[in-house]
Amino acid sequence: MIPRGRFAPSPTGFVHLGNAWSFLCAWLGIRSTRGDLILRIEDVDVIRSRSEYTLSLQEDMRWLGLDWDYGPDSPLRSDLGSCVQSRRLEYYASCVRRLEALGLVYPCFCSRRELRSIAAAPQLGDMAGDWNYPGTCRSMSVEERKKRLDRGDRHSLRLRFQEERKKYLEFEDLCQGRHILTMGEAGGDFALRRSDGVYAYQLAVVMDDIAMGVNQVVRGLDIVESVPRQGFLYDCFGAEPPRYAHVPLMLDHEGCRLAKRHGSISLRALREDGVRPERIVGFLAWWSGLRERCEPCSPWDLLEGFSFGRIRRDAPWLPANIGDILRSGT
């Protein structure tokens, strides 16, 4: 089987160093095995997504030296379909209907405020977009459910997570090694479609990976709790889960994950200030343990001997002046 991976950015802001790190890992994982790489734009949340960010992220990735075999600017391939999620909404709707036919979907009338107050654990990562759900609406009577639907109460759609399918709680991660998650960490029943009609991350990403034949997924360690949920979805559709590589997160000087607020170290800002892409790639290679010294290099220079096992799991926090360091070249 030919390895096939994907970049899957959400166009809700400019690409920063943390995004660049994930993109570089995904690129190295596939190019080192001579596989195929897809650029998929995850703009299913059309309210937060902006077209200028879609164009900017493609420019930034090419500037960094990363390429892909299929993306939003590629000729349409019938075997893959569109790689822009906002054009795949009917496909997601058909997937939900298939799950409904299996008796695995039910409406949930809990508001986000209610979920925050009753959840047994905090949110499972920004991308997961959900809380550890206690099953409040799972056992609602047929009569009560019909009454609330008939009067038009706002609701999401949840998937019944069947706890007996325990094999997806243990898996071998390409970067982290053997990983074991408890049912509590898996989060219980999870949303397929939000109450505002937006299809949830868990559903969209799995359905797209299945349809596109993705068999290697590289992403941040904060998404690792999604594996059991997504494994259950793969099982529902009779598909084999991909190999996962959950890479360490890039944290700022206070130990917080990089986010859109770190505008000064966006690739766009660094590029406009004259920072060369080789300096950024060289820094990422040194920071992650792929190279012993912080020297400029291109992504292609890192291919020989690459393996996810070489990435250190205890990557250091970024210094507070990392933007200045990259700009000064010291």
CSV table of C-alpha atoms in Angstrom, one decimal:
chain,number,residue,atom,x,y,z
A,1,MET,CA,0.0,0.0,0.0
A,2,ILE,CA,1.4,3.4,-1.0
A,3,PRO,CA,1.6,5.7,2.1
A,4,ARG,CA,-0.8,8.6,1.8
A,5,GLY,CA,-0.8,11.5,4.2
A,6,ARG,CA,-2.4,14.9,4.4
A,7,PHE,CA,-2.0,18.4,5.6
A,8,ALA,CA,-5.3,19.5,7.2
A,9,PRO,CA,-5.2,23.2,8.2
A,10,SER,CA,-8.2,25.2,9.2
A,11,PRO,CA,-8.1,28.7,7.6
A,12,THR,CA,-9.0,30.7,10.7
A,13,GLY,CA,-5.7,32.7,10.9
A,14,PHE,CA,-2.2,33.0,9.6
A,15,VAL,CA,0.2,30.0,9.9
A,16,HIS,CA,2.6,30.2,12.9
A,17,LEU,CA,5.6,28.3,14.0
A,18,GLY,CA,3.6,25.6,15.6
A,19,ASN,CA,1.6,25.0,12.4
A,20,ALA,CA,4.8,24.9,10.4
A,21,TRP,CA,6.2,22.3,12.8
A,22,SER,CA,3.2,20.0,12.2
A,23,PHE,CA,3.3,20.6,8.5
A,24,LEU,CA,7.0,19.7,8.3
A,25,CYS,CA,6.5,16.5,10.2
A,26,ALA,CA,3.6,15.4,7.9
A,27,TRP,CA,5.7,16.2,4.9
A,28,LEU,CA,8.8,14.3,6.2
A,29,GLY,CA,6.7,11.3,7.1
A,30,ILE,CA,5.3,10.9,3.6
A,31,ARG,CA,8.2,12.2,1.4
A,32,SER,CA,10.6,9.9,3.3
A,33,THR,CA,8.5,6.9,2.2
A,34,ARG,CA,7.8,8.3,-1.3
A,35,GLY,CA,4.1,8.4,-0.6
A,36,ASP,CA,1.3,10.8,-1.7
A,37,LEU,CA,0.5,14.0,0.1
A,38,ILE,CA,-2.9,15.8,0.2
A,39,LEU,CA,-3.6,19.4,1.2
A,40,ARG,CA,-7.1,19.4,2.6
A,41,ILE,CA,-8.7,22.7,3.7
A,42,GLU,CA,-10.8,22.1,6.8
A,43,ASP,CA,-13.2,25.0,6.5
A,44,VAL,CA,-16.3,23.1,7.5
A,45,ASP,CA,-16.9,25.9,10.0
A,46,VAL,CA,-17.6,28.6,7.4
A,47,ILE,CA,-18.3,31.3,9.9
A,48,ARG,CA,-14.7,31.3,11.3
A,49,SER,CA,-12.9,30.4,8.0
A,50,ARG,CA,-11.7,33.0,5.6
A,51,SER,CA,-10.5,32.6,2.0
A,52,GLU,CA,-7.6,35.0,2.5
A,53,TYR,CA,-6.2,32.6,5.1
A,54,THR,CA,-6.6,29.7,2.7
A,55,LEU,CA,-4.5,31.5,0.1
A,56,SER,CA,-2.0,32.7,2.7
A,57,LEU,CA,-1.3,29.3,4.2
A,58,GLN,CA,-0.6,27.8,0.7
A,59,GLU,CA,1.9,30.6,0.0
A,60,ASP,CA,3.5,30.1,3.4
A,61,MET,CA,3.9,26.4,3.0
A,62,ARG,CA,5.4,26.7,-0.5
A,63,TRP,CA,7.7,29.4,0.8
A,64,LEU,CA,8.9,27.0,3.6
A,65,GLY,CA,9.7,24.4,0.9
A,66,LEU,CA,6.8,22.1,1.4
A,67,ASP,CA,4.8,20.6,-1.6
A,68,TRP,CA,1.8,18.3,-2.0
A,69,ASP,CA,0.4,16.1,-4.7
A,70,TYR,CA,-3.2,17.1,-4.5
A,71,GLY,CA,-4.9,20.1,-3.1
A,72,PRO,CA,-7.5,22.8,-3.6
A,73,ASP,CA,-5.5,24.2,-6.6
A,74,SER,CA,-5.2,20.7,-8.3
A,75,PRO,CA,-7.4,19.3,-11.0
A,76,LEU,CA,-10.4,17.5,-9.5
A,77,ARG,CA,-9.8,13.8,-9.1
A,78,SER,CA,-13.0,11.6,-9.0
A,79,ASP,CA,-11.4,9.1,-6.6
A,80,LEU,CA,-10.7,11.8,-4.0
A,81,GLY,CA,-13.4,14.4,-4.6
A,82,SER,CA,-13.0,18.0,-3.4
A,83,CYS,CA,-10.4,18.6,-0.7
A,84,VAL,CA,-12.2,21.7,0.6
A,85,GLN,CA,-14.5,20.6,3.4
A,86,SER,CA,-17.1,23.3,2.8
A,87,ARG,CA,-17.8,21.6,-0.6
A,88,ARG,CA,-18.3,18.1,1.1
A,89,LEU,CA,-21.3,18.9,3.3
A,90,GLU,CA,-23.7,16.6,1.5
A,91,TYR,CA,-21.2,13.8,1.9
A,92,TYR,CA,-21.1,14.3,5.7
A,93,ALA,CA,-24.9,14.4,5.7
A,94,SER,CA,-25.0,11.0,4.0
A,95,CYS,CA,-22.5,9.6,6.5
A,96,VAL,CA,-24.8,10.7,9.4
A,97,ARG,CA,-27.8,9.0,7.7
A,98,ARG,CA,-25.8,5.8,7.5
A,99,LEU,CA,-25.1,6.0,11.2
A,100,GLU,CA,-28.7,6.8,12.0
A,101,ALA,CA,-29.7,3.7,10.1
A,102,LEU,CA,-27.5,1.7,12.5
A,103,GLY,CA,-29.3,3.2,15.5
A,104,LEU,CA,-26.2,5.0,16.7
A,105,VAL,CA,-27.3,8.6,16.5
A,106,TYR,CA,-29.5,10.6,19.0
A,107,PRO,CA,-30.3,14.3,19.5
A,108,CYS,CA,-28.6,16.0,22.4
A,109,PHE,CA,-30.4,19.1,23.8
A,110,CYS,CA,-27.6,20.2,26.2
A,111,SER,CA,-26.2,23.7,25.7
A,112,ARG,CA,-22.5,24.4,25.7
A,113,ARG,CA,-23.0,26.2,29.1
A,114,GLU,CA,-24.7,23.1,30.5
A,115,LEU,CA,-21.9,20.9,29.2
A,116,ARG,CA,-19.3,23.0,30.9
A,117,SER,CA,-21.0,22.8,34.2
A,118,ILE,CA,-21.7,19.0,34.2
A,119,ALA,CA,-18.7,17.6,32.3
A,120,ALA,CA,-16.5,15.4,34.4
A,121,ALA,CA,-13.4,16.5,32.5
A,122,PRO,CA,-12.3,19.6,30.6
A,123,GLN,CA,-12.5,20.0,26.9
A,124,LEU,CA,-10.6,17.4,24.9
A,125,GLY,CA,-8.5,19.8,22.9
A,126,ASP,CA,-9.6,22.7,20.6
A,127,MET,CA,-9.8,20.5,17.5
A,128,ALA,CA,-11.9,17.8,19.3
A,129,GLY,CA,-14.5,20.5,20.0
A,130,ASP,CA,-16.3,18.6,22.7
A,131,TRP,CA,-16.4,17.8,26.4
A,132,ASN,CA,-16.3,14.5,28.3
A,133,TYR,CA,-20.0,13.8,27.9
A,134,PRO,CA,-21.9,12.2,30.8
A,135,GLY,CA,-24.7,10.8,28.6
A,136,THR,CA,-27.5,13.3,29.8
A,137,CYS,CA,-29.7,12.8,26.7
A,138,ARG,CA,-28.7,9.3,25.8
A,139,SER,CA,-31.5,7.6,27.8
A,140,MET,CA,-34.2,10.2,27.1
A,141,SER,CA,-37.6,8.6,26.5
A,142,VAL,CA,-38.9,8.4,23.0
A,143,GLU,CA,-41.9,10.6,24.0
A,144,GLU,CA,-39.8,13.3,25.5
A,145,ARG,CA,-37.4,13.3,22.6
A,146,LYS,CA,-40.2,13.6,20.1
A,147,LYS,CA,-41.8,16.4,22.1
A,148,ARG,CA,-38.6,18.5,22.1
A,149,LEU,CA,-37.9,17.8,18.4
A,150,ASP,CA,-41.5,18.7,17.4
A,151,ARG,CA,-41.3,22.1,19.2
A,152,GLY,CA,-38.0,22.8,17.4
A,153,ASP,CA,-35.6,22.8,20.4
A,154,ARG,CA,-32.0,23.4,19.4
A,155,HIS,CA,-30.0,20.2,19.4
A,156,SER,CA,-26.8,18.6,18.3
A,157,LEU,CA,-26.5,15.0,17.0
A,158,ARG,CA,-24.4,12.5,19.1
A,159,LEU,CA,-23.0,9.1,18.3
A,160,ARG,CA,-23.5,6.3,20.8
A,161,PHE,CA,-19.9,5.3,21.8
A,162,GLN,CA,-20.1,1.6,22.5
A,163,GLU,CA,-17.7,0.9,25.3
A,164,GLU,CA,-17.3,-2.8,24.5
A,165,ARG,CA,-15.1,-2.0,21.5
A,166,LYS,CA,-12.0,-1.6,23.6
A,167,LYS,CA,-9.4,-2.4,21.1
A,168,TYR,CA,-9.2,1.2,20.0
A,169,LEU,CA,-8.1,2.3,23.4
A,170,GLU,CA,-4.6,0.8,22.8
A,171,PHE,CA,-2.6,1.7,19.7
A,172,GLU,CA,1.0,2.1,18.6
A,173,ASP,CA,1.9,5.7,17.9
A,174,LEU,CA,4.8,6.3,15.4
A,175,CYS,CA,6.1,9.1,17.6
A,176,GLN,CA,4.9,8.4,21.1
A,177,GLY,CA,5.1,4.6,21.1
A,178,ARG,CA,2.5,2.4,22.8
A,179,HIS,CA,-0.5,4.5,23.9
A,180,ILE,CA,-3.3,3.4,26.2
A,181,LEU,CA,-6.4,5.5,26.9
A,182,THR,CA,-9.2,4.9,29.4
A,183,MET,CA,-12.8,5.2,28.5
A,184,GLY,CA,-13.0,8.4,30.5
A,185,GLU,CA,-10.2,9.9,28.4
A,186,ALA,CA,-12.0,8.8,25.3
A,187,GLY,CA,-14.8,11.2,26.2
A,188,GLY,CA,-18.0,9.1,25.8
A,189,ASP,CA,-20.7,9.9,23.3
A,190,PHE,CA,-19.5,12.6,21.0
A,191,ALA,CA,-21.0,15.1,18.6
A,192,LEU,CA,-21.4,14.4,14.9
A,193,ARG,CA,-23.2,17.7,14.1
A,194,ARG,CA,-23.2,20.7,16.3
A,195,SER,CA,-26.4,22.5,17.3
A,196,ASP,CA,-25.6,25.3,14.8
A,197,GLY,CA,-25.6,22.7,12.0
A,198,VAL,CA,-21.8,22.6,11.6
A,199,TYR,CA,-20.5,19.0,11.2
A,200,ALA,CA,-18.1,18.2,13.9
A,201,TYR,CA,-14.4,17.7,13.6
A,202,GLN,CA,-14.5,14.0,14.6
A,203,LEU,CA,-16.9,13.1,11.8
A,204,ALA,CA,-15.6,15.3,9.0
A,205,VAL,CA,-11.9,14.3,9.5
A,206,VAL,CA,-12.6,10.6,9.6
A,207,MET,CA,-15.0,10.6,6.7
A,208,ASP,CA,-12.5,12.5,4.6
A,209,ASP,CA,-9.6,10.4,5.5
A,210,ILE,CA,-11.6,7.2,4.6
A,211,ALA,CA,-12.7,8.7,1.3
A,212,MET,CA,-9.2,9.9,0.4
A,213,GLY,CA,-7.4,6.8,1.4
A,214,VAL,CA,-5.3,8.5,4.0
A,215,ASN,CA,-3.3,5.9,5.9
A,216,GLN,CA,-0.8,8.1,7.8
A,217,VAL,CA,-2.0,10.9,10.1
A,218,VAL,CA,0.5,13.4,11.7
A,219,ARG,CA,-0.9,15.9,14.2
A,220,GLY,CA,-0.2,17.4,17.6
A,221,LEU,CA,-0.2,15.5,20.8
A,222,ASP,CA,-3.2,17.4,22.1
A,223,ILE,CA,-5.4,15.4,19.7
A,224,VAL,CA,-4.4,12.0,20.9
A,225,GLU,CA,-7.6,11.6,23.0
A,226,SER,CA,-9.5,11.6,19.7
A,227,VAL,CA,-8.1,8.2,18.6
A,228,PRO,CA,-10.7,6.0,20.3
A,229,ARG,CA,-13.6,8.1,19.1
A,230,GLN,CA,-12.2,8.1,15.6
A,231,GLY,CA,-11.4,4.4,15.7
A,232,PHE,CA,-15.0,3.7,16.6
A,233,LEU,CA,-16.1,5.7,13.5
A,234,TYR,CA,-13.7,3.7,11.3
A,235,ASP,CA,-15.2,0.5,12.7
A,236,CYS,CA,-18.7,1.7,12.0
A,237,PHE,CA,-17.8,2.2,8.3
A,238,GLY,CA,-15.8,-1.0,8.0
A,239,ALA,CA,-12.6,0.9,7.4
A,240,GLU,CA,-9.0,0.5,8.8
A,241,PRO,CA,-7.7,3.4,10.9
A,242,PRO,CA,-4.5,5.1,9.8
A,243,ARG,CA,-1.1,4.9,11.4
A,244,TYR,CA,-0.8,7.9,13.8
A,245,ALA,CA,2.1,10.1,14.7
A,246,HIS,CA,1.3,12.5,17.5
A,247,VAL,CA,4.1,15.0,17.6
A,248,PRO,CA,5.0,17.2,20.6
A,249,LEU,CA,3.4,20.6,20.8
A,250,MET,CA,5.3,23.8,20.4
A,251,LEU,CA,4.8,25.8,23.6
A,252,ASP,CA,5.6,29.5,24.2
A,253,HIS,CA,7.8,30.7,27.1
A,254,GLU,CA,4.9,30.3,29.6
A,255,GLY,CA,4.1,26.7,28.5
A,256,CYS,CA,1.1,27.6,26.5
A,257,ARG,CA,0.4,26.1,23.1
A,258,LEU,CA,1.0,28.5,20.2
A,259,ALA,CA,-2.2,30.0,18.8
A,260,LYS,CA,-3.3,32.7,16.4
A,261,ARG,CA,-2.6,35.3,19.0
A,262,HIS,CA,1.1,34.8,18.5
A,263,GLY,CA,1.0,36.9,15.4
A,264,SER,CA,4.6,38.1,15.7
A,265,ILE,CA,5.9,34.5,14.9
A,266,SER,CA,3.5,33.8,12.1
A,267,LEU,CA,5.3,32.8,8.9
A,268,ARG,CA,3.8,35.7,7.1
A,269,ALA,CA,5.3,38.2,9.6
A,270,LEU,CA,8.7,36.5,9.7
A,271,ARG,CA,8.8,36.4,5.9
A,272,GLU,CA,7.9,40.1,5.6
A,273,ASP,CA,10.8,40.8,8.0
A,274,GLY,CA,13.3,39.1,5.8
A,275,VAL,CA,13.7,35.8,7.6
A,276,ARG,CA,14.8,33.0,5.3
A,277,PRO,CA,12.8,29.8,5.2
A,278,GLU,CA,15.9,27.7,5.7
A,279,ARG,CA,16.5,29.4,9.1
A,280,ILE,CA,13.0,28.4,10.2
A,281,VAL,CA,13.3,24.8,9.1
A,282,GLY,CA,16.8,24.6,10.7
A,283,PHE,CA,15.4,25.9,14.0
A,284,LEU,CA,12.5,23.4,13.9
A,285,ALA,CA,14.9,20.5,13.2
A,286,TRP,CA,17.2,21.5,16.1
A,287,TRP,CA,14.2,22.2,18.5
A,288,SER,CA,12.7,18.8,17.8
A,289,GLY,CA,16.0,16.8,18.0
A,290,LEU,CA,16.2,16.0,14.3
A,291,ARG,CA,19.5,17.9,14.1
A,292,GLU,CA,22.1,18.5,16.8
A,293,ARG,CA,22.9,22.1,15.8
A,294,CYS,CA,20.6,25.0,14.8
A,295,GLU,CA,21.8,25.6,11.2
A,296,PRO,CA,19.8,26.7,8.2
A,297,CYS,CA,18.5,23.8,6.0
A,298,SER,CA,15.7,22.9,3.7
A,299,PRO,CA,13.0,20.2,4.3
A,300,TRP,CA,14.7,18.0,1.7
A,301,ASP,CA,17.9,18.1,3.7
A,302,LEU,CA,16.1,16.3,6.6
A,303,LEU,CA,14.8,13.4,4.6
A,304,GLU,CA,17.8,11.1,4.8
A,305,GLY,CA,17.5,8.9,7.9
A,306,PHE,CA,14.2,10.5,9.0
A,307,SER,CA,12.0,8.6,11.4
A,308,PHE,CA,9.4,9.8,13.9
A,309,GLY,CA,11.3,7.9,16.6
A,310,ARG,CA,14.1,10.5,16.3
A,311,ILE,CA,11.8,13.3,17.4
A,312,ARG,CA,12.3,14.0,21.1
A,313,ARG,CA,9.2,14.0,23.3
A,314,ASP,CA,10.4,16.6,25.7
A,315,ALA,CA,10.9,19.5,23.3
A,316,PRO,CA,11.8,22.7,25.2
A,317,TRP,CA,9.5,25.8,25.6
A,318,LEU,CA,10.3,28.6,23.2
A,319,PRO,CA,12.2,31.6,24.5
A,320,ALA,CA,10.1,34.7,24.9
A,321,ASN,CA,12.1,36.4,22.2
A,322,ILE,CA,12.0,33.6,19.6
A,323,GLY,CA,10.7,36.0,17.0
A,324,ASP,CA,13.7,38.3,17.6
A,325,ILE,CA,16.1,35.4,17.5
A,326,LEU,CA,14.9,34.2,14.1
A,327,ARG,CA,14.9,37.7,12.7
A,328,SER,CA,18.4,38.4,14.0
A,329,GLY,CA,19.8,35.1,12.8
A,330,THR,CA,21.5,34.3,16.1
